[in-house]
Amino acid sequence: HPAQYEHLIVSVPQPGVQLIELNRPKALNALNSALISEINLATAAADRDGSIGAIVLTGSTSRAFAAGADIKEMKDKTFAEAYSEDFIANWNDLTRIRKPVLAAVNGYALGGGCELAMMADIIYAGDKAVFGQPEIKLGVIPGAGGTQRLPKLVGKVRATELILTGRNFSAVEAEKWGLVARIFPAEQLVDEVVKVAQEIAGYGGLAVKAAKESINEGLLVSLDEGLKYERKLFHGLFSTKDKVEGMTAFVEKRQASFKGE
Ligand code: HXC
C-alpha cells in the first residue's frame, strides 16, 4: 500500500508490473537506512503478490537513481557501531527476491546506488546516466557488492581501475562493458523498462523464477554443478500446466496464455 512508504512511490503501471520509485529527491535518493528498509519491504511485498510478475526499480526524477549510501548518516558512525549492527548487511535482502528485478537508471548511480543497481537482474540506463564507485574518495571501499559484482560484470582489470580511481562512467561505457543491457532516451526509459517487465510478467511465474534461480546458482558453483542444477529445474518444469500450454500453443499456432501453474 503506497501510504505506508515515506521514501518510495509504489505503483502498478501495467498489469503484472510493480514499479518502485526511490523518492528522496532532495538528497538525490541517497540510500539511508529508512529507504533501504522500505525497498526491502516493498520488494518482499511484490514477491508475495500473486498479481505481480516483475519489479522495476527506478529513481523518481531523472537526476538520480541513487547518489550512494547516505554519507551524512555514515559520517559519525564508528567501527563498533557498524560492526555490531552489521551495517548494510540488509542491503543484500534485495538479492533474495525471486521475481525478476529490473533497474531503470536515469542520472546518478554512484557508490551504493551503483551497487543497488547491480543487485537487480537486469540494468537499463537512460542515455544521460552516470555510474561510478567513488567510495575511495571518501576513505572507504564499496561495501554493498561493488568489489564483488563489478569485477564479475565488467572484468577484473576494468573494475579495479574504476574502484581505485573512483571515476564516473557513462551509460555508453556501461553498455559496452556489459553492465547495462540497453540504453534508452532518458525520458522514455521507465516506460520502455515497464514494457519489458510486462512481457516477462506475461510468461507466468514458474519458468521465469526458475530461469533467474538457475542463472544465479550458476554464478556460485562450478559449470558441472550449474548444468546439473539447470537440468533439474528444466525437468521440474515438465510438471507444470504452463509447459503444456506453451508447447501446445506453439503446435496450435496460437499465443500461449500462462497461468503460473
Ligand atoms: C547524502 C547526498 C548524497 C549522499 C548527494 N547528497 N549525494 N547526501 N549522501 N551520497 C545530497 C547533497 O548533500 C545535497 O544536499 C543534495 O543531495 C544535492 O546534492 P549536490 O551535491 O548539491 O548536487 P550536485 O552538485 O548536482 O552533485 C551531484 C553529485 C554529488 C555529483 C551526485 O551530490 C555527489 O558527489 N554525491 C556523493 C556521491 C558519492 O560519493 N556517493 C558514494 C557514497 S558512499 P544539501 O542538503 O547539501 O542540499 C557509498 C558507500 C556504499 O555509497 C557502501 C555500501 C552501502
PDB file of C-alpha atoms and ligand atoms in Angstrom:
ATOM      1  CA  HIS A   1       0.000   0.000   0.000  1.00  0.00           C
ATOM      2  CA  PRO A   2       1.609   3.307  -1.142  1.00  0.00           C
ATOM      3  CA  ALA A   3       0.664   5.213   2.000  1.00  0.00           C
ATOM      4  CA  GLN A   4       2.978   3.143   4.165  1.00  0.00           C
ATOM      5  CA  TYR A   5       6.145   4.424   2.454  1.00  0.00           C
ATOM      6  CA  GLU A   6       7.908   7.683   3.257  1.00  0.00           C
ATOM      7  CA  HIS A   7      10.664   7.444   0.640  1.00  0.00           C
ATOM      8  CA  LEU A   8       9.084   5.330  -2.120  1.00  0.00           C
ATOM      9  CA  ILE A   9       6.339   5.695  -4.688  1.00  0.00           C
ATOM     10  CA  VAL A  10       4.903   2.252  -5.445  1.00  0.00           C
ATOM     11  CA  SER A  11       2.515   1.656  -8.345  1.00  0.00           C
ATOM     12  CA  VAL A  12       1.283  -0.838 -10.941  1.00  0.00           C
ATOM     13  CA  PRO A  13       1.764   0.988 -14.290  1.00  0.00           C
ATOM     14  CA  GLN A  14       0.871  -2.124 -16.326  1.00  0.00           C
ATOM     15  CA  PRO A  15      -0.722  -5.422 -15.291  1.00  0.00           C
ATOM     16  CA  GLY A  16       1.820  -7.636 -13.555  1.00  0.00           C
ATOM     17  CA  VAL A  17       4.426  -4.906 -13.061  1.00  0.00           C
ATOM     18  CA  GLN A  18       5.345  -3.400  -9.697  1.00  0.00           C
ATOM     19  CA  LEU A  19       7.071  -0.062 -10.209  1.00  0.00           C
ATOM     20  CA  ILE A  20       9.090   1.098  -7.197  1.00  0.00           C
ATOM     21  CA  GLU A  21      10.418   4.658  -7.428  1.00  0.00           C
ATOM     22  CA  LEU A  22      13.015   5.835  -4.917  1.00  0.00           C
ATOM     23  CA  ASN A  23      11.718   9.175  -3.740  1.00  0.00           C
ATOM     24  CA  ARG A  24      14.188  11.209  -1.660  1.00  0.00           C
ATOM     25  CA  PRO A  25      14.832  13.726  -4.427  1.00  0.00           C
ATOM     26  CA  LYS A  26      16.346  16.457  -2.226  1.00  0.00           C
ATOM     27  CA  ALA A  27      19.181  14.076  -1.293  1.00  0.00           C
ATOM     28  CA  LEU A  28      19.425  12.631  -4.834  1.00  0.00           C
ATOM     29  CA  ASN A  29      17.905   9.438  -3.417  1.00  0.00           C
ATOM     30  CA  ALA A  30      20.838   8.898  -1.043  1.00  0.00           C
ATOM     31  CA  LEU A  31      20.226   5.499   0.496  1.00  0.00           C
ATOM     32  CA  ASN A  32      19.716   5.899   4.233  1.00  0.00           C
ATOM     33  CA  SER A  33      18.603   3.033   6.469  1.00  0.00           C
ATOM     34  CA  ALA A  34      14.949   4.037   6.246  1.00  0.00           C
ATOM     35  CA  LEU A  35      14.998   3.983   2.440  1.00  0.00           C
ATOM     36  CA  ILE A  36      16.727   0.601   2.301  1.00  0.00           C
ATOM     37  CA  SER A  37      14.204  -0.845   4.781  1.00  0.00           C
ATOM     38  CA  GLU A  38      11.372   0.420   2.609  1.00  0.00           C
ATOM     39  CA  ILE A  39      12.922  -1.054  -0.553  1.00  0.00           C
ATOM     40  CA  ASN A  40      13.142  -4.383   1.269  1.00  0.00           C
ATOM     41  CA  LEU A  41       9.528  -4.153   2.437  1.00  0.00           C
ATOM     42  CA  ALA A  42       8.190  -3.142  -0.982  1.00  0.00           C
ATOM     43  CA  THR A  43      10.137  -5.754  -2.944  1.00  0.00           C
ATOM     44  CA  ALA A  44       9.203  -8.509  -0.490  1.00  0.00           C
ATOM     45  CA  ALA A  45       5.536  -7.476  -0.771  1.00  0.00           C
ATOM     46  CA  ALA A  46       5.774  -7.596  -4.582  1.00  0.00           C
ATOM     47  CA  ASP A  47       7.451 -11.001  -4.367  1.00  0.00           C
ATOM     48  CA  ARG A  48       4.487 -12.340  -2.356  1.00  0.00           C
ATOM     49  CA  ASP A  49       1.831 -10.667  -4.517  1.00  0.00           C
ATOM     50  CA  GLY A  50       0.408 -13.227  -6.949  1.00  0.00           C
ATOM     51  CA  SER A  51      -0.691 -10.488  -9.372  1.00  0.00           C
ATOM     52  CA  ILE A  52       2.896  -9.234  -9.832  1.00  0.00           C
ATOM     53  CA  GLY A  53       5.328 -10.891 -12.245  1.00  0.00           C
ATOM     54  CA  ALA A  54       8.234  -8.442 -12.365  1.00  0.00           C
ATOM     55  CA  ILE A  55       9.575  -5.485 -10.409  1.00  0.00           C
ATOM     56  CA  VAL A  56      11.020  -2.261 -11.807  1.00  0.00           C
ATOM     57  CA  LEU A  57      13.245  -0.203  -9.546  1.00  0.00           C
ATOM     58  CA  THR A  58      13.973   3.398 -10.546  1.00  0.00           C
ATOM     59  CA  GLY A  59      14.513   6.937  -9.259  1.00  0.00           C
ATOM     60  CA  SER A  60      11.587   9.341  -9.036  1.00  0.00           C
ATOM     61  CA  THR A  61      13.321  12.055 -11.096  1.00  0.00           C
ATOM     62  CA  SER A  62      15.787  11.959 -13.962  1.00  0.00           C
ATOM     63  CA  ARG A  63      18.573  13.466 -11.776  1.00  0.00           C
ATOM     64  CA  ALA A  64      19.402  10.355  -9.804  1.00  0.00           C
ATOM     65  CA  PHE A  65      18.750   6.671  -9.478  1.00  0.00           C
ATOM     66  CA  ALA A  66      20.657   6.995  -6.194  1.00  0.00           C
ATOM     67  CA  ALA A  67      23.769   9.079  -5.391  1.00  0.00           C
ATOM     68  CA  GLY A  68      25.011   6.449  -2.959  1.00  0.00           C
ATOM     69  CA  ALA A  69      24.683   5.447   0.639  1.00  0.00           C
ATOM     70  CA  ASP A  70      23.747   8.419   2.812  1.00  0.00           C
ATOM     71  CA  ILE A  71      27.100   9.995   3.655  1.00  0.00           C
ATOM     72  CA  LYS A  72      25.546  12.183   6.345  1.00  0.00           C
ATOM     73  CA  GLU A  73      24.204   9.083   8.090  1.00  0.00           C
ATOM     74  CA  MET A  74      27.587   7.308   7.853  1.00  0.00           C
ATOM     75  CA  LYS A  75      29.844  10.243   8.731  1.00  0.00           C
ATOM     76  CA  ASP A  76      29.895   9.802  12.522  1.00  0.00           C
ATOM     77  CA  LYS A  77      29.365   6.043  12.634  1.00  0.00           C
ATOM     78  CA  THR A  78      32.153   4.204  14.459  1.00  0.00           C
ATOM     79  CA  PHE A  79      33.591   0.781  13.723  1.00  0.00           C
ATOM     80  CA  ALA A  80      31.941  -0.582  16.869  1.00  0.00           C
ATOM     81  CA  GLU A  81      28.537   0.642  15.729  1.00  0.00           C
ATOM     82  CA  ALA A  82      28.968  -0.518  12.124  1.00  0.00           C
ATOM     83  CA  TYR A  83      30.204  -3.932  13.238  1.00  0.00           C
ATOM     84  CA  SER A  84      27.678  -4.581  15.970  1.00  0.00           C
ATOM     85  CA  GLU A  85      24.658  -3.604  13.864  1.00  0.00           C
ATOM     86  CA  ASP A  86      26.227  -5.306  10.790  1.00  0.00           C
ATOM     87  CA  PHE A  87      25.692  -2.057   8.910  1.00  0.00           C
ATOM     88  CA  ILE A  88      24.344  -2.552   5.357  1.00  0.00           C
ATOM     89  CA  ALA A  89      24.027  -6.345   5.652  1.00  0.00           C
ATOM     90  CA  ASN A  90      20.302  -5.957   4.959  1.00  0.00           C
ATOM     91  CA  TRP A  91      21.030  -4.334   1.577  1.00  0.00           C
ATOM     92  CA  ASN A  92      21.506  -7.875   0.284  1.00  0.00           C
ATOM     93  CA  ASP A  93      17.871  -8.716   1.019  1.00  0.00           C
ATOM     94  CA  LEU A  94      17.114  -7.474  -2.483  1.00  0.00           C
ATOM     95  CA  THR A  95      19.067 -10.396  -3.921  1.00  0.00           C
ATOM     96  CA  ARG A  96      16.701 -12.842  -2.205  1.00  0.00           C
ATOM     97  CA  ILE A  97      13.714 -11.615  -4.214  1.00  0.00           C
ATOM     98  CA  ARG A  98      12.744 -14.477  -6.533  1.00  0.00           C
ATOM     99  CA  LYS A  99      10.874 -12.470  -9.156  1.00  0.00           C
ATOM    100  CA  PRO A 100      12.928 -10.531 -11.700  1.00  0.00           C
ATOM    101  CA  VAL A 101      14.052  -7.086 -10.606  1.00  0.00           C
ATOM    102  CA  LEU A 102      14.806  -4.633 -13.437  1.00  0.00           C
ATOM    103  CA  ALA A 103      16.733  -1.466 -12.596  1.00  0.00           C
ATOM    104  CA  ALA A 104      15.972   1.602 -14.728  1.00  0.00           C
ATOM    105  CA  VAL A 105      18.840   4.034 -14.137  1.00  0.00           C
ATOM    106  CA  ASN A 106      18.462   7.707 -15.002  1.00  0.00           C
ATOM    107  CA  GLY A 107      21.018  10.196 -13.699  1.00  0.00           C
ATOM    108  CA  TYR A 108      23.461   9.262 -10.958  1.00  0.00           C
ATOM    109  CA  ALA A 109      24.015   5.677  -9.849  1.00  0.00           C
ATOM    110  CA  LEU A 110      27.017   6.226  -7.598  1.00  0.00           C
ATOM    111  CA  GLY A 111      28.504   4.137  -4.814  1.00  0.00           C
ATOM    112  CA  GLY A 112      25.700   2.286  -3.105  1.00  0.00           C
ATOM    113  CA  GLY A 113      23.416   3.435  -5.955  1.00  0.00           C
ATOM    114  CA  CYS A 114      25.541   1.558  -8.479  1.00  0.00           C
ATOM    115  CA  GLU A 115      25.689  -1.405  -6.082  1.00  0.00           C
ATOM    116  CA  LEU A 116      21.920  -1.404  -5.688  1.00  0.00           C
ATOM    117  CA  ALA A 117      21.524  -1.439  -9.469  1.00  0.00           C
ATOM    118  CA  MET A 118      23.954  -4.371  -9.682  1.00  0.00           C
ATOM    119  CA  MET A 119      21.747  -6.362  -7.285  1.00  0.00           C
ATOM    120  CA  ALA A 120      18.996  -6.170  -9.906  1.00  0.00           C
ATOM    121  CA  ASP A 121      18.732  -8.912 -12.519  1.00  0.00           C
ATOM    122  CA  ILE A 122      18.903  -6.537 -15.488  1.00  0.00           C
ATOM    123  CA  ILE A 123      20.099  -2.934 -15.625  1.00  0.00           C
ATOM    124  CA  TYR A 124      18.750  -0.497 -18.233  1.00  0.00           C
ATOM    125  CA  ALA A 125      20.136   3.030 -18.488  1.00  0.00           C
ATOM    126  CA  GLY A 126      18.886   6.360 -19.712  1.00  0.00           C
ATOM    127  CA  ASP A 127      21.318   7.950 -22.150  1.00  0.00           C
ATOM    128  CA  LYS A 128      22.449  10.510 -19.562  1.00  0.00           C
ATOM    129  CA  ALA A 129      23.021   8.028 -16.723  1.00  0.00           C
ATOM    130  CA  VAL A 130      26.272   8.350 -14.753  1.00  0.00           C
ATOM    131  CA  PHE A 131      27.687   5.346 -12.917  1.00  0.00           C
ATOM    132  CA  GLY A 132      30.594   5.166 -10.500  1.00  0.00           C
ATOM    133  CA  GLN A 133      32.084   3.683  -7.362  1.00  0.00           C
ATOM    134  CA  PRO A 134      33.561   6.840  -5.747  1.00  0.00           C
ATOM    135  CA  GLU A 135      33.979   5.388  -2.239  1.00  0.00           C
ATOM    136  CA  ILE A 136      37.781   5.601  -2.454  1.00  0.00           C
ATOM    137  CA  LYS A 137      37.374   9.385  -2.395  1.00  0.00           C
ATOM    138  CA  LEU A 138      35.637   9.080   0.988  1.00  0.00           C
ATOM    139  CA  GLY A 139      38.375   6.957   2.539  1.00  0.00           C
ATOM    140  CA  VAL A 140      36.439   3.691   2.254  1.00  0.00           C
ATOM    141  CA  ILE A 141      35.666   0.997  -0.319  1.00  0.00           C
ATOM    142  CA  PRO A 142      32.416  -0.145  -1.909  1.00  0.00           C
ATOM    143  CA  GLY A 143      30.641  -2.110   0.830  1.00  0.00           C
ATOM    144  CA  ALA A 144      27.488  -3.438  -0.796  1.00  0.00           C
ATOM    145  CA  GLY A 145      28.939  -5.629  -3.511  1.00  0.00           C
ATOM    146  CA  GLY A 146      30.927  -3.167  -5.624  1.00  0.00           C
ATOM    147  CA  THR A 147      34.227  -5.014  -5.266  1.00  0.00           C
ATOM    148  CA  GLN A 148      32.462  -8.344  -5.892  1.00  0.00           C
ATOM    149  CA  ARG A 149      29.793  -7.751  -8.519  1.00  0.00           C
ATOM    150  CA  LEU A 150      31.512  -5.087 -10.644  1.00  0.00           C
ATOM    151  CA  PRO A 151      34.507  -7.349 -11.496  1.00  0.00           C
ATOM    152  CA  LYS A 152      32.122 -10.174 -12.410  1.00  0.00           C
ATOM    153  CA  LEU A 153      30.110  -7.850 -14.645  1.00  0.00           C
ATOM    154  CA  VAL A 154      32.782  -5.753 -16.365  1.00  0.00           C
ATOM    155  CA  GLY A 155      36.001  -7.719 -15.772  1.00  0.00           C
ATOM    156  CA  LYS A 156      38.629  -7.521 -13.021  1.00  0.00           C
ATOM    157  CA  VAL A 157      41.005  -5.041 -14.626  1.00  0.00           C
ATOM    158  CA  ARG A 158      38.334  -2.530 -15.571  1.00  0.00           C
ATOM    159  CA  ALA A 159      36.594  -2.841 -12.208  1.00  0.00           C
ATOM    160  CA  THR A 160      39.865  -2.335 -10.360  1.00  0.00           C
ATOM    161  CA  GLU A 161      40.581   0.823 -12.343  1.00  0.00           C
ATOM    162  CA  LEU A 162      37.089   2.166 -11.652  1.00  0.00           C
ATOM    163  CA  ILE A 163      37.184   1.363  -7.941  1.00  0.00           C
ATOM    164  CA  LEU A 164      40.751   2.614  -7.323  1.00  0.00           C
ATOM    165  CA  THR A 165      40.256   5.900  -9.184  1.00  0.00           C
ATOM    166  CA  GLY A 166      36.592   6.388  -8.293  1.00  0.00           C
ATOM    167  CA  ARG A 167      35.997   7.826 -11.739  1.00  0.00           C
ATOM    168  CA  ASN A 168      32.483   8.048 -13.089  1.00  0.00           C
ATOM    169  CA  PHE A 169      31.498   6.213 -16.246  1.00  0.00           C
ATOM    170  CA  SER A 170      28.753   6.765 -18.790  1.00  0.00           C
ATOM    171  CA  ALA A 171      25.769   4.742 -19.942  1.00  0.00           C
ATOM    172  CA  VAL A 172      27.591   4.097 -23.229  1.00  0.00           C
ATOM    173  CA  GLU A 173      30.633   2.663 -21.404  1.00  0.00           C
ATOM    174  CA  ALA A 174      28.365   0.635 -19.122  1.00  0.00           C
ATOM    175  CA  GLU A 175      26.567  -0.860 -22.108  1.00  0.00           C
ATOM    176  CA  LYS A 176      29.793  -1.562 -23.986  1.00  0.00           C
ATOM    177  CA  TRP A 177      31.160  -3.435 -20.955  1.00  0.00           C
ATOM    178  CA  GLY A 178      28.003  -5.471 -20.357  1.00  0.00           C
ATOM    179  CA  LEU A 179      26.877  -3.798 -17.119  1.00  0.00           C
ATOM    180  CA  VAL A 180      23.810  -2.403 -18.856  1.00  0.00           C
ATOM    181  CA  ALA A 181      21.550  -4.419 -21.162  1.00  0.00           C
ATOM    182  CA  ARG A 182      20.241  -1.488 -23.212  1.00  0.00           C
ATOM    183  CA  ILE A 183      20.198   2.304 -23.285  1.00  0.00           C
ATOM    184  CA  PHE A 184      17.041   4.319 -23.921  1.00  0.00           C
ATOM    185  CA  PRO A 185      16.494   8.071 -24.251  1.00  0.00           C
ATOM    186  CA  ALA A 186      16.174   9.293 -20.650  1.00  0.00           C
ATOM    187  CA  GLU A 187      12.559  10.396 -20.927  1.00  0.00           C
ATOM    188  CA  GLN A 188      11.446   7.047 -22.409  1.00  0.00           C
ATOM    189  CA  LEU A 189      13.482   4.821 -20.091  1.00  0.00           C
ATOM    190  CA  VAL A 190      10.903   3.947 -17.453  1.00  0.00           C
ATOM    191  CA  ASP A 191       8.125   3.295 -19.999  1.00  0.00           C
ATOM    192  CA  GLU A 192      10.426   1.042 -22.020  1.00  0.00           C
ATOM    193  CA  VAL A 193      11.570  -0.917 -18.972  1.00  0.00           C
ATOM    194  CA  VAL A 194       7.975  -1.291 -17.785  1.00  0.00           C
ATOM    195  CA  LYS A 195       7.188  -2.787 -21.229  1.00  0.00           C
ATOM    196  CA  VAL A 196       9.978  -5.338 -20.822  1.00  0.00           C
ATOM    197  CA  ALA A 197       8.750  -6.131 -17.305  1.00  0.00           C
ATOM    198  CA  GLN A 198       5.216  -6.597 -18.619  1.00  0.00           C
ATOM    199  CA  GLU A 199       6.479  -9.017 -21.274  1.00  0.00           C
ATOM    200  CA  ILE A 200       8.377 -11.020 -18.633  1.00  0.00           C
ATOM    201  CA  ALA A 201       5.357 -10.987 -16.298  1.00  0.00           C
ATOM    202  CA  GLY A 202       3.291 -12.447 -19.167  1.00  0.00           C
ATOM    203  CA  TYR A 203       5.372 -15.624 -19.201  1.00  0.00           C
ATOM    204  CA  GLY A 204       3.900 -16.876 -15.934  1.00  0.00           C
ATOM    205  CA  GLY A 205       5.908 -17.045 -12.795  1.00  0.00           C
ATOM    206  CA  LEU A 206       7.316 -20.555 -12.765  1.00  0.00           C
ATOM    207  CA  ALA A 207       9.682 -20.628 -15.736  1.00  0.00           C
ATOM    208  CA  VAL A 208      10.711 -17.035 -15.058  1.00  0.00           C
ATOM    209  CA  LYS A 209      11.606 -17.793 -11.433  1.00  0.00           C
ATOM    210  CA  ALA A 210      13.411 -20.970 -12.438  1.00  0.00           C
ATOM    211  CA  ALA A 211      15.439 -19.141 -15.093  1.00  0.00           C
ATOM    212  CA  LYS A 212      16.520 -16.455 -12.630  1.00  0.00           C
ATOM    213  CA  GLU A 213      17.342 -19.059  -9.987  1.00  0.00           C
ATOM    214  CA  SER A 214      19.359 -21.168 -12.406  1.00  0.00           C
ATOM    215  CA  ILE A 215      21.378 -18.199 -13.685  1.00  0.00           C
ATOM    216  CA  ASN A 216      22.203 -17.029 -10.169  1.00  0.00           C
ATOM    217  CA  GLU A 217      23.030 -20.515  -8.906  1.00  0.00           C
ATOM    218  CA  GLY A 218      25.344 -20.984 -11.861  1.00  0.00           C
ATOM    219  CA  LEU A 219      27.343 -17.932 -10.823  1.00  0.00           C
ATOM    220  CA  LEU A 220      28.071 -19.541  -7.440  1.00  0.00           C
ATOM    221  CA  VAL A 221      29.053 -23.077  -8.403  1.00  0.00           C
ATOM    222  CA  SER A 222      31.184 -24.951 -10.942  1.00  0.00           C
ATOM    223  CA  LEU A 223      29.946 -25.375 -14.523  1.00  0.00           C
ATOM    224  CA  ASP A 224      29.244 -29.066 -13.875  1.00  0.00           C
ATOM    225  CA  GLU A 225      27.149 -28.356 -10.790  1.00  0.00           C
ATOM    226  CA  GLY A 226      25.428 -25.473 -12.541  1.00  0.00           C
ATOM    227  CA  LEU A 227      24.470 -27.620 -15.504  1.00  0.00           C
ATOM    228  CA  LYS A 228      23.016 -30.276 -13.193  1.00  0.00           C
ATOM    229  CA  TYR A 229      21.078 -27.634 -11.291  1.00  0.00           C
ATOM    230  CA  GLU A 230      19.745 -26.254 -14.556  1.00  0.00           C
ATOM    231  CA  ARG A 231      18.675 -29.688 -15.768  1.00  0.00           C
ATOM    232  CA  LYS A 232      16.801 -30.460 -12.530  1.00  0.00           C
ATOM    233  CA  LEU A 233      14.855 -27.220 -12.844  1.00  0.00           C
ATOM    234  CA  PHE A 234      14.278 -27.888 -16.548  1.00  0.00           C
ATOM    235  CA  HIS A 235      12.901 -31.370 -15.786  1.00  0.00           C
ATOM    236  CA  GLY A 236      10.771 -29.948 -12.980  1.00  0.00           C
ATOM    237  CA  LEU A 237       9.076 -27.528 -15.357  1.00  0.00           C
ATOM    238  CA  PHE A 238       7.736 -30.525 -17.329  1.00  0.00           C
ATOM    239  CA  SER A 239       5.268 -30.967 -14.462  1.00  0.00           C
ATOM    240  CA  THR A 240       3.670 -27.548 -14.975  1.00  0.00           C
ATOM    241  CA  LYS A 241       0.495 -26.544 -16.789  1.00  0.00           C
ATOM    242  CA  ASP A 242       2.488 -23.667 -18.271  1.00  0.00           C
ATOM    243  CA  LYS A 243       4.765 -26.142 -20.073  1.00  0.00           C
ATOM    244  CA  VAL A 244       1.756 -27.964 -21.544  1.00  0.00           C
ATOM    245  CA  GLU A 245       0.164 -24.655 -22.520  1.00  0.00           C
ATOM    246  CA  GLY A 246       3.340 -23.172 -24.002  1.00  0.00           C
ATOM    247  CA  MET A 247       4.157 -26.169 -26.172  1.00  0.00           C
ATOM    248  CA  THR A 248       0.524 -26.852 -27.154  1.00  0.00           C
ATOM    249  CA  ALA A 249       0.072 -23.197 -28.161  1.00  0.00           C
ATOM    250  CA  PHE A 250       3.145 -23.451 -30.391  1.00  0.00           C
ATOM    251  CA  VAL A 251       1.831 -26.553 -32.141  1.00  0.00           C
ATOM    252  CA  GLU A 252      -1.642 -24.994 -32.489  1.00  0.00           C
ATOM    253  CA  LYS A 253      -0.066 -21.784 -33.864  1.00  0.00           C
ATOM    254  CA  ARG A 254      -1.686 -19.550 -31.257  1.00  0.00           C
ATOM    255  CA  GLN A 255      -0.500 -17.294 -28.461  1.00  0.00           C
ATOM    256  CA  ALA A 256       0.140 -19.093 -25.159  1.00  0.00           C
ATOM    257  CA  SER A 257      -1.706 -17.999 -22.053  1.00  0.00           C
ATOM    258  CA  PHE A 258       0.424 -18.735 -18.998  1.00  0.00           C
ATOM    259  CA  LYS A 259      -1.089 -19.038 -15.536  1.00  0.00           C
ATOM    260  CA  GLY A 260       1.970 -19.595 -13.364  1.00  0.00           C
ATOM    261  CA  GLU A 261       0.756 -23.114 -12.564  1.00  0.00           C
TER     262      GLU A 261
HETATM  263  C1  HXC B   1      23.995  12.115   1.455  1.00  0.00           C
HETATM  264  C2  HXC B   1      23.809  13.273  -0.509  1.00  0.00           C
HETATM  265  C3  HXC B   1      24.499  12.251  -1.198  1.00  0.00           C
HETATM  266  C4  HXC B   1      24.906  11.099  -0.460  1.00  0.00           C
HETATM  267  C5  HXC B   1      24.007  13.802  -2.597  1.00  0.00           C
HETATM  268  N1  HXC B   1      23.541  14.208  -1.424  1.00  0.00           N
HETATM  269  N2  HXC B   1      24.589  12.599  -2.504  1.00  0.00           N
HETATM  270  N3  HXC B   1      23.580  13.201   0.794  1.00  0.00           N
HETATM  271  N4  HXC B   1      24.633  11.097   0.870  1.00  0.00           N
HETATM  272  N5  HXC B   1      25.517  10.067  -1.023  1.00  0.00           N
HETATM  273  C6  HXC B   1      22.838  15.453  -1.120  1.00  0.00           C
HETATM  274  C7  HXC B   1      23.792  16.626  -1.075  1.00  0.00           C
HETATM  275  O1  HXC B   1      24.421  16.692   0.174  1.00  0.00           O
HETATM  276  C8  HXC B   1      22.857  17.771  -1.305  1.00  0.00           C
HETATM  277  O2  HXC B   1      22.152  18.028  -0.102  1.00  0.00           O
HETATM  278  C9  HXC B   1      21.841  17.194  -2.281  1.00  0.00           C
HETATM  279  O3  HXC B   1      21.943  15.780  -2.159  1.00  0.00           O
HETATM  280  C10 HXC B   1      22.135  17.574  -3.709  1.00  0.00           C
HETATM  281  O4  HXC B   1      23.479  17.233  -3.998  1.00  0.00           O
HETATM  282  P1  HXC B   1      24.548  18.267  -4.616  1.00  0.00           P
HETATM  283  O5  HXC B   1      25.880  17.745  -4.280  1.00  0.00           O
HETATM  284  O6  HXC B   1      24.223  19.652  -4.198  1.00  0.00           O
HETATM  285  O7  HXC B   1      24.232  18.101  -6.176  1.00  0.00           O
HETATM  286  P2  HXC B   1      25.267  18.246  -7.386  1.00  0.00           P
HETATM  287  O8  HXC B   1      26.175  19.433  -7.171  1.00  0.00           O
HETATM  288  O9  HXC B   1      24.434  18.190  -8.607  1.00  0.00           O
HETATM  289  O10 HXC B   1      26.197  16.960  -7.319  1.00  0.00           O
HETATM  290  C11 HXC B   1      25.631  15.652  -7.513  1.00  0.00           C
HETATM  291  C12 HXC B   1      26.649  14.568  -7.068  1.00  0.00           C
HETATM  292  C13 HXC B   1      27.118  14.856  -5.653  1.00  0.00           C
HETATM  293  C14 HXC B   1      27.847  14.575  -8.043  1.00  0.00           C
HETATM  294  C15 HXC B   1      25.931  13.232  -7.185  1.00  0.00           C
HETATM  295  O11 HXC B   1      25.970  15.040  -4.815  1.00  0.00           O
HETATM  296  C16 HXC B   1      27.935  13.767  -5.059  1.00  0.00           C
HETATM  297  O12 HXC B   1      29.110  13.641  -5.368  1.00  0.00           O
HETATM  298  N6  HXC B   1      27.337  12.981  -4.168  1.00  0.00           N
HETATM  299  C17 HXC B   1      28.045  11.947  -3.437  1.00  0.00           C
HETATM  300  C18 HXC B   1      28.326  10.790  -4.301  1.00  0.00           C
HETATM  301  C19 HXC B   1      29.063   9.687  -3.546  1.00  0.00           C
HETATM  302  O13 HXC B   1      30.183   9.896  -3.076  1.00  0.00           O
HETATM  303  N7  HXC B   1      28.432   8.551  -3.402  1.00  0.00           N
HETATM  304  C20 HXC B   1      29.017   7.418  -2.725  1.00  0.00           C
HETATM  305  C21 HXC B   1      28.603   7.484  -1.329  1.00  0.00           C
HETATM  306  S1  HXC B   1      29.448   6.248  -0.366  1.00  0.00           S
HETATM  307  P3  HXC B   1      22.144  19.502   0.554  1.00  0.00           P
HETATM  308  O14 HXC B   1      21.382  19.277   1.833  1.00  0.00           O
HETATM  309  O15 HXC B   1      23.561  19.902   0.726  1.00  0.00           O
HETATM  310  O16 HXC B   1      21.417  20.328  -0.449  1.00  0.00           O
HETATM  311  C22 HXC B   1      28.618   4.855  -0.654  1.00  0.00           C
HETATM  312  C23 HXC B   1      29.135   3.678   0.101  1.00  0.00           C
HETATM  313  C24 HXC B   1      28.402   2.462  -0.237  1.00  0.00           C
HETATM  314  O17 HXC B   1      27.709   4.798  -1.381  1.00  0.00           O
HETATM  315  C25 HXC B   1      28.860   1.384   0.639  1.00  0.00           C
HETATM  316  C26 HXC B   1      27.815   0.409   0.955  1.00  0.00           C
HETATM  317  C27 HXC B   1      26.498   0.943   1.236  1.00  0.00           C
END
